[in-house]
Coordinates of C-alpha atoms and ligand atoms in Angstrom, one line a residue:
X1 CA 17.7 10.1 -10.6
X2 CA 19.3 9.9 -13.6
X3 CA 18.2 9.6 -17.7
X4 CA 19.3 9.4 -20.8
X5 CA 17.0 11.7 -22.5
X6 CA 14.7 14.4 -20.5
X7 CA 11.8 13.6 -23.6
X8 CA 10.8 10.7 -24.6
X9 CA 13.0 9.2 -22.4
X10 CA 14.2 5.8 -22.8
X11 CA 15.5 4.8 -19.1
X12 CA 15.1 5.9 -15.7
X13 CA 17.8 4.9 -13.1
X14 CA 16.2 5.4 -9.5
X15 CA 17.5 4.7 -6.0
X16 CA 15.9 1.1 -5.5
X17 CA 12.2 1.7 -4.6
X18 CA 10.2 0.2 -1.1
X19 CA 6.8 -0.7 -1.2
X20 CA 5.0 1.2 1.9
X21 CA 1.7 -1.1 1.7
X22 CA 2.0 -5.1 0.3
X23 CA -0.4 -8.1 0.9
X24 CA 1.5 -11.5 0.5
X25 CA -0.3 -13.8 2.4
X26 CA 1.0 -16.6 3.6
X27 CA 2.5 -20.8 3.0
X28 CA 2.0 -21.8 -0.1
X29 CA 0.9 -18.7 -1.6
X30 CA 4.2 -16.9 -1.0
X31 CA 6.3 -18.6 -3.9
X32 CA 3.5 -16.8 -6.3
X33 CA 4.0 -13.7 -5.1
X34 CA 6.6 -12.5 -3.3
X35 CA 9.1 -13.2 -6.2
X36 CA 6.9 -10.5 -7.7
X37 CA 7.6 -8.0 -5.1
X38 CA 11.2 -8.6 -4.5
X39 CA 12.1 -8.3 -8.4
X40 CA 11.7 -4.4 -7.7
X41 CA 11.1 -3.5 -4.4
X42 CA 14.3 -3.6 -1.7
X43 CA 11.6 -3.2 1.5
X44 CA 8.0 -3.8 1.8
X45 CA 5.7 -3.2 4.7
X46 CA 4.1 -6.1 5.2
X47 CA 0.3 -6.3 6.5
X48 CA -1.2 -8.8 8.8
X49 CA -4.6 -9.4 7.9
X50 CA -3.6 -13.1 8.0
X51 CA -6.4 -15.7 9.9
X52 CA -5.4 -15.9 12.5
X53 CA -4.0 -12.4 12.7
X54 CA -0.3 -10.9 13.1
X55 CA -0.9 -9.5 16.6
X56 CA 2.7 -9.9 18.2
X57 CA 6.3 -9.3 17.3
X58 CA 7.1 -12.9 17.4
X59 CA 4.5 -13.9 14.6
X60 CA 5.6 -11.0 12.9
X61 CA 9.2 -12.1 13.2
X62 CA 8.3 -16.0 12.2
X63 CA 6.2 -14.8 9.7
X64 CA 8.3 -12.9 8.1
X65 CA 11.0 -15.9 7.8
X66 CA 8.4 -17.8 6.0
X67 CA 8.2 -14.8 3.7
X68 CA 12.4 -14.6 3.2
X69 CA 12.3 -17.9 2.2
X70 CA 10.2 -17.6 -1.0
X71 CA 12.1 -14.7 -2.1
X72 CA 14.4 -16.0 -5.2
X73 CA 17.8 -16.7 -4.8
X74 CA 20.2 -13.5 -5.0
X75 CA 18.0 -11.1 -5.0
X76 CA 17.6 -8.6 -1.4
X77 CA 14.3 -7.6 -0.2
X78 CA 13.5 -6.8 3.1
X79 CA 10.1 -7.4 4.4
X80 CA 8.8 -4.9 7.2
X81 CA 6.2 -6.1 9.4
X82 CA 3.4 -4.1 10.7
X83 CA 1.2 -5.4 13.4
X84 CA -2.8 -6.0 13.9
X85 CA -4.3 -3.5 16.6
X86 CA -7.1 -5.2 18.5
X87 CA -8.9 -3.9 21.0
X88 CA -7.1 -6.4 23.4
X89 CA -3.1 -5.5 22.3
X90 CA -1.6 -5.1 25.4
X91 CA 1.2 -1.8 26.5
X92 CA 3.7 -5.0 26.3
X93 CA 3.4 -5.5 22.9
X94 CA 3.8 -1.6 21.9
X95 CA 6.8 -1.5 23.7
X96 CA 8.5 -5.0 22.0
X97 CA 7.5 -3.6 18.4
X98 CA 9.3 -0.4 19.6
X99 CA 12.4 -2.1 20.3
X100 CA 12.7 -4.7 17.3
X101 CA 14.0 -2.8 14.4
X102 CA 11.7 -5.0 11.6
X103 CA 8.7 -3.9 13.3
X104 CA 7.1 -0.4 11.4
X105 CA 4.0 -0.6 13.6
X106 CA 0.8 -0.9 13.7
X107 CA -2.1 -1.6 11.5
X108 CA -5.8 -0.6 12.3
X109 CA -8.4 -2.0 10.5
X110 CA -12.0 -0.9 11.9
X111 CA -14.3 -4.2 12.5
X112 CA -14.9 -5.3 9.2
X113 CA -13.7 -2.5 6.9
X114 CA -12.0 -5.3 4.1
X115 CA -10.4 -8.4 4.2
X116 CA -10.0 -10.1 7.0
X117 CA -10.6 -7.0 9.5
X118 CA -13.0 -8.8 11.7
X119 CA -10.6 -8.9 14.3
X120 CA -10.4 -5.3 14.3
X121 CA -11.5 -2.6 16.2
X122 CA -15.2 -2.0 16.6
X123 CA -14.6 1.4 19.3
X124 CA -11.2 3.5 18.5
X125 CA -12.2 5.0 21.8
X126 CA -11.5 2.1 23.7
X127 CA -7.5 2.0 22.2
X128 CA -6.6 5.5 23.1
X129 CA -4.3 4.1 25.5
X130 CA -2.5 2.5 22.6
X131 CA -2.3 5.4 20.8
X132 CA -0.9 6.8 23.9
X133 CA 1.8 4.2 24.0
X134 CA 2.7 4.7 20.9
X135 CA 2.9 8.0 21.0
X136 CA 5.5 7.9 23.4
X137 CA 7.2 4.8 21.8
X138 CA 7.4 6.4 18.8
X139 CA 5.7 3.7 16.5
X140 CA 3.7 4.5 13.7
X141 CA -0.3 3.8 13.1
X142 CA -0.8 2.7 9.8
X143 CA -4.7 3.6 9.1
X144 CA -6.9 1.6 6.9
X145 CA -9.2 4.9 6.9
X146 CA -12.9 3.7 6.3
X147 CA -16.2 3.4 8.9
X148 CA -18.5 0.8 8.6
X149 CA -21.2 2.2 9.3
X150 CA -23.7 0.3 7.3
X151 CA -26.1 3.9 7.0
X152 CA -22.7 5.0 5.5
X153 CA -22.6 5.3 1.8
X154 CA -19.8 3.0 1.0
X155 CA -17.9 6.1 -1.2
X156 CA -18.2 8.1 1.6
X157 CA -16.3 6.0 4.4
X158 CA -13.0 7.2 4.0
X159 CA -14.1 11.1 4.1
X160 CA -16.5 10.7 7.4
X161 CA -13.6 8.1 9.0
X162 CA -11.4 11.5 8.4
X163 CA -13.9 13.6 10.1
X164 CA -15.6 11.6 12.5
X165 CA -11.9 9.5 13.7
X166 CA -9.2 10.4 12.4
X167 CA -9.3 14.4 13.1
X168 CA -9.9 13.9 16.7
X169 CA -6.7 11.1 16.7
X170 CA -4.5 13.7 14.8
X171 CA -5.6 16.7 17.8
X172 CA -5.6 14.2 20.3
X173 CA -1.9 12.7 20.1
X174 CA 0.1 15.6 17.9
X175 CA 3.1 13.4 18.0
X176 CA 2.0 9.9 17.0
X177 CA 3.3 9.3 13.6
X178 CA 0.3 8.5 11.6
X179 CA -0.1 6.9 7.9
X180 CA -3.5 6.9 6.3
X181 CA -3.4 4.8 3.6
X182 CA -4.4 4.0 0.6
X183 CA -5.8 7.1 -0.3
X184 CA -8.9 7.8 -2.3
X185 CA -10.3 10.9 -1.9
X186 CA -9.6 14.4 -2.6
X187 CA -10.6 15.1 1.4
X188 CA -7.8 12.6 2.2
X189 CA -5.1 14.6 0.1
X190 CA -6.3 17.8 1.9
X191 CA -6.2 15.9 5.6
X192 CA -2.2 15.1 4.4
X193 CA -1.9 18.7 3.3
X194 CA -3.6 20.4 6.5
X195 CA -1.5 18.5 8.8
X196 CA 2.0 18.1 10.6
X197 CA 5.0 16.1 9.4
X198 CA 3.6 13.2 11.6
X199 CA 1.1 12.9 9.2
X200 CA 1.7 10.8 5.7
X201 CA -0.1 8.8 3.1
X202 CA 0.7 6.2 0.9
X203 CA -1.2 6.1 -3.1
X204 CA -1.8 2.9 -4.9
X205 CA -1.1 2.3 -8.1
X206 CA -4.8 1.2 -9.4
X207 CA -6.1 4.3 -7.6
X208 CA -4.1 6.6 -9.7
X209 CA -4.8 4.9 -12.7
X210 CA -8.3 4.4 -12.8
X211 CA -11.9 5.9 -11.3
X212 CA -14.9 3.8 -10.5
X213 CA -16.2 4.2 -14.0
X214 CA -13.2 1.4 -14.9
X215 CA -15.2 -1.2 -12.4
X216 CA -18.4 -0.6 -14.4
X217 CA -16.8 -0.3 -18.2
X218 CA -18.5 -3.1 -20.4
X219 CA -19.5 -5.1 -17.6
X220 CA -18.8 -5.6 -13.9
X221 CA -14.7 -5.9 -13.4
X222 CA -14.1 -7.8 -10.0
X223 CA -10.8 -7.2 -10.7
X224 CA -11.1 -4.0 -10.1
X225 CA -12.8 -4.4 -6.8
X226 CA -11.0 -3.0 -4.0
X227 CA -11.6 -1.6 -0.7
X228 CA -11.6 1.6 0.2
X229 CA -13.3 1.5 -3.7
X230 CA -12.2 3.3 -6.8
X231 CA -13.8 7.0 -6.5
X232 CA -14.9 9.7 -9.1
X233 CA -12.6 11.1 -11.5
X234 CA -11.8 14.6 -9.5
X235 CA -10.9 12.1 -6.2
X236 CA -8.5 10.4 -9.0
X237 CA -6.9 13.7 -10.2
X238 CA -6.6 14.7 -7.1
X239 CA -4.3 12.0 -6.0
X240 CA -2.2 12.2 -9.2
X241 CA -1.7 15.5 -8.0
X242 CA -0.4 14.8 -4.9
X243 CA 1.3 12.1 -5.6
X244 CA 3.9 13.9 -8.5
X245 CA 3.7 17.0 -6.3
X246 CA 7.3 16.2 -4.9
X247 CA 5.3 16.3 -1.6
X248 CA 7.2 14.2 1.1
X249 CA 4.2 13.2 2.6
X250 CA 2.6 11.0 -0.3
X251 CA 4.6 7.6 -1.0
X252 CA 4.2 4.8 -2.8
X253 CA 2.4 1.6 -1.6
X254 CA 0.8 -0.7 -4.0
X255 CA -1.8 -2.5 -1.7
X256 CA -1.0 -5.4 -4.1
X257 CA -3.4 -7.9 -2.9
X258 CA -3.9 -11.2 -3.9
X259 CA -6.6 -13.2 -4.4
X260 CA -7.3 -16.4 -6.5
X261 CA -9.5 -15.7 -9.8
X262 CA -12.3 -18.4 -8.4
X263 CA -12.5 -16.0 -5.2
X264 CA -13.0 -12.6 -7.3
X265 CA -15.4 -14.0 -9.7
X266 CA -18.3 -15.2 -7.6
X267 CA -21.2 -13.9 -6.1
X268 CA -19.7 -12.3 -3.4
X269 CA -16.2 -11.9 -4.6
X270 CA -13.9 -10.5 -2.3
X271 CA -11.5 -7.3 -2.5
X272 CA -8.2 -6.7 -3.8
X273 CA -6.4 -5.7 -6.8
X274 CA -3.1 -7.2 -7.6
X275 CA -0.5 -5.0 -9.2
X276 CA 2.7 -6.6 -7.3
X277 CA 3.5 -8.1 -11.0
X278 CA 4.2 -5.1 -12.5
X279 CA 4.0 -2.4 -10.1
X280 CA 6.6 -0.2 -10.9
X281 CA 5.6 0.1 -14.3
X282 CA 2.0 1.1 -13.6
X283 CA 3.7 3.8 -12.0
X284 CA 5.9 5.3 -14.3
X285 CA 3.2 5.1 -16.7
X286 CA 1.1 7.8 -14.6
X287 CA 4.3 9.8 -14.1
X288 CA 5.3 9.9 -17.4
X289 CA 1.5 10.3 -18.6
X290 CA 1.4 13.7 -15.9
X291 CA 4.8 14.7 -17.4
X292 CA 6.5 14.0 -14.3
X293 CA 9.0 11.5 -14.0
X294 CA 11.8 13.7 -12.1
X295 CA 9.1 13.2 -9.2
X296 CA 9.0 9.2 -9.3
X297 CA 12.0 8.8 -7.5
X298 CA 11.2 10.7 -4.4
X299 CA 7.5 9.1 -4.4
X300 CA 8.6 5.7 -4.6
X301 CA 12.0 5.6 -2.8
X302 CA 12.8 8.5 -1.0
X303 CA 9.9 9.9 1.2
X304 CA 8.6 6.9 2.5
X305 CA 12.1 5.7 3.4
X306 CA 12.4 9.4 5.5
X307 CA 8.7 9.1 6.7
X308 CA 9.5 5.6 8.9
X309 CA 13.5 6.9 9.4
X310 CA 14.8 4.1 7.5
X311 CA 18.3 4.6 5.6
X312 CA 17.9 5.3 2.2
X313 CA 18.4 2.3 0.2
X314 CA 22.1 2.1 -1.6
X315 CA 21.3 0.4 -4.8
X316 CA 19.2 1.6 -7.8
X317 CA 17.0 0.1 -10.0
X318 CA 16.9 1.0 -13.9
X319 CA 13.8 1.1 -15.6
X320 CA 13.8 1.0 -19.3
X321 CA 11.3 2.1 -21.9
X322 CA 10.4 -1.7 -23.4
X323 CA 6.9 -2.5 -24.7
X324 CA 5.5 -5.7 -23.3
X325 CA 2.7 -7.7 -22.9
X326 CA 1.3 -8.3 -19.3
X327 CA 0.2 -12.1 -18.8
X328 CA -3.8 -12.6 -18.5
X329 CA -3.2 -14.5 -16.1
X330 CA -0.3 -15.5 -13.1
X331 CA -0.2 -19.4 -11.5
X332 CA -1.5 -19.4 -8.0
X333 CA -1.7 -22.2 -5.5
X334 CA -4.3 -24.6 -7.7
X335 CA -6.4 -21.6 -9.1
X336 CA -4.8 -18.3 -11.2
X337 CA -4.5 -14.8 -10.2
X338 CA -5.8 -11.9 -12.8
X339 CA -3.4 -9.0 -12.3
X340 CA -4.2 -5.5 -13.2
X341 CA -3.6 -4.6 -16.9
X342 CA -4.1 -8.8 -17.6
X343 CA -3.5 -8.9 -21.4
X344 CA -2.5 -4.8 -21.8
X345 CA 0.5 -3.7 -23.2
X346 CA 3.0 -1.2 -21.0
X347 CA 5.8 0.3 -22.1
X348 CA 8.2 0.1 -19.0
X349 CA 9.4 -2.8 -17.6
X350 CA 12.6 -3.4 -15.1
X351 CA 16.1 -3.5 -16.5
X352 CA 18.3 -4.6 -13.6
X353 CA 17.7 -5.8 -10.2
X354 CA 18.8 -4.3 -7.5
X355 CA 22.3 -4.7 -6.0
X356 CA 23.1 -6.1 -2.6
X357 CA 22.2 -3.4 -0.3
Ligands
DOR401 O1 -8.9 -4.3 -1.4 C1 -8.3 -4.6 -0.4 N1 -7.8 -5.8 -0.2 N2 -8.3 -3.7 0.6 C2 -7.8 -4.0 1.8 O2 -7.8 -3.1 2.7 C3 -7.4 -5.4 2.1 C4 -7.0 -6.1 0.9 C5 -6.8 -7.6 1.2 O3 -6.2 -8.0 2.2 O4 -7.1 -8.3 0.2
ZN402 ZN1 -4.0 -3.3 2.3

């Protein structure tokens, strides 16, 4: 990393960034959105919470051609895919994500945890095999870490899906490498914390910025409404803290998720927040605002990166200190998409994209 001024500084030259966690969806929506993503990111895992689901490398492979295509001319972004873990993924498929090197792994969603999880898994019991396999195939699990367990209050899943799943996982197969993302509780820092090397976590941005008392200010904020949800202010501080700590085991990944403004402002609006417009700079903000910008660089390009044993990336990426106004509101298909911080001013934006890799 380097800057031109240690206070108050101006710019901040970081090797180019990856983004550990992205929602893009898919045809026509990609032209919205991936340009987003690709103006500052090198690499993004991918999830496949499509409908039909990503299941096998070769959807996972088409799919993300459909996804190159949309990115702009001359700029280099790689999309990583992950893959959906059903109860019916066969040994086969382990084994063929294993040996395609754009594969990262797999993503569990329990049986309707969020979006589009209801082909997931209702019994993690019943894909212990799988784990097995990929335990010995060295591919990652990529946890969306809530139960659904309707008696469960819903700002309790992720702790109990710690207790209740994940810890007997993490005893169980020692050696799988194991991401719980999107992390929103203090328990889920200490779960990172108490474990192995195999075990990592990736931090959005809109959970470092804000508490559930945001999703309530003034009024009810569906754009604010995410899943696992916004939690009190000592789960927030506790994630800032883990995620400047220098700690190689928190990274970044924005869990940008889009959705059009007709489908978050309804009666039963669904969940996502999207920060892929401006993600980088929602970041540096909470880094700079917990006086700790030297420790950017290692959150959002280096440990993730090292986490999946991908090369670091060659080129950098320059942000610079540049007030701006953030649109209220981004074209999408026939509808719009409300990004976070619609109509707010931030201070950072990107300089220069990256170089050819
Ligand atoms: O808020 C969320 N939205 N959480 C998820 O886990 C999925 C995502 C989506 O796909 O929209
Ligand atoms: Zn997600």
């Amino acid at each position: 990393m380097s800057n031109d001024r240690i206070k108050g500084m101006k710019s901040l030259t970081i090797v180019s960034p990856d983004d550990m966690h992205l929602h893009v969806r898919d045809g026509a929506s990609l032209p919205y959105v991936v340009p987003h993503s690709s103006r500052q990111f090198s690499r993004a895992i991918i999830m496949p919470n499509l409908v039909p689901p990503v299941t096998q490398v070769k959807q996972a492979i088409a799919y993300q051609q459909r996804i190159l295509a949309a990115v702009p001319p001359g700029l280099n972004f790689l999309p990583l895919m992950a893959l959906y873990l059903t109860e019916t993924t066969p040994v086969s498929e382990v084994i063929n994500a294993a040996n395609h090197p754009d594969i990262i792994g797999f993503k569990l969603y329990p049986a309707g945890a969020t979006t589009h999880s209801g082909a997931g898994v209702n019994s993690l019991n019943r894909i212990y095999p799988l784990f097995e396999a990929m335990q010995e195939h060295q591919v990652p699990l990529l946890c969306h870490g809530e139960v659904t367990d309707k008696d469960i209050d819903v700002f309790d899943r992720e702790r109990v899906f710690i207790e209740q799943e994940l810890i007997p996982i993490r005893r169980t197969f020692p050696d799988l490498r194991i991401i719980l993302e999107h992390i929103t509780t203090r328990e889920a820092v200490d779960f990172i914390l108490g474990n192995n090397e195999n075990t990592a976590a990736t931090i959005t941005a809109h959970h470092l910025m804000y508490n559930r008392n945001a999703m309530f200010k003034g009024g009810i904020k569906p754009h604010l409404y995410c899943l696992p949800l916004l939690k009190r202010n000592i789960h927030q501080q506790a994630l800032i803290r883990a995620a400047i700590s220098g700690d190689s085991r928190f990274f970044l990944g924005t869990d940008s998720a889009p959705h059009s403004k007709s489908r978050k402002e309804q009666s039963c609006g669904c969940a996502g927040c999207y920060t892929a417009h401006a993600a980088l700079a929602l970041y540096v903000e909470v880094f700079e605002d917990n006086n700790a910008l030297d420790k950017l660089e290692g959150f959002a390009s280096k440990h993730g990166a090292a986490f999946y044993g991908l090369q670091q990336n060659q080129s950098t990426l320059t942000l610079v200190r540049k007030p701006w106004t953030c649109p209220d509101h981004y074209e999408f298909n026939n509808d719009s998409l409300i990004p976070i911080a619609a109509s707010e001013q931030l201070n950072w934006q990107v300089e220069h994209t990256q170089q050819s890799n």
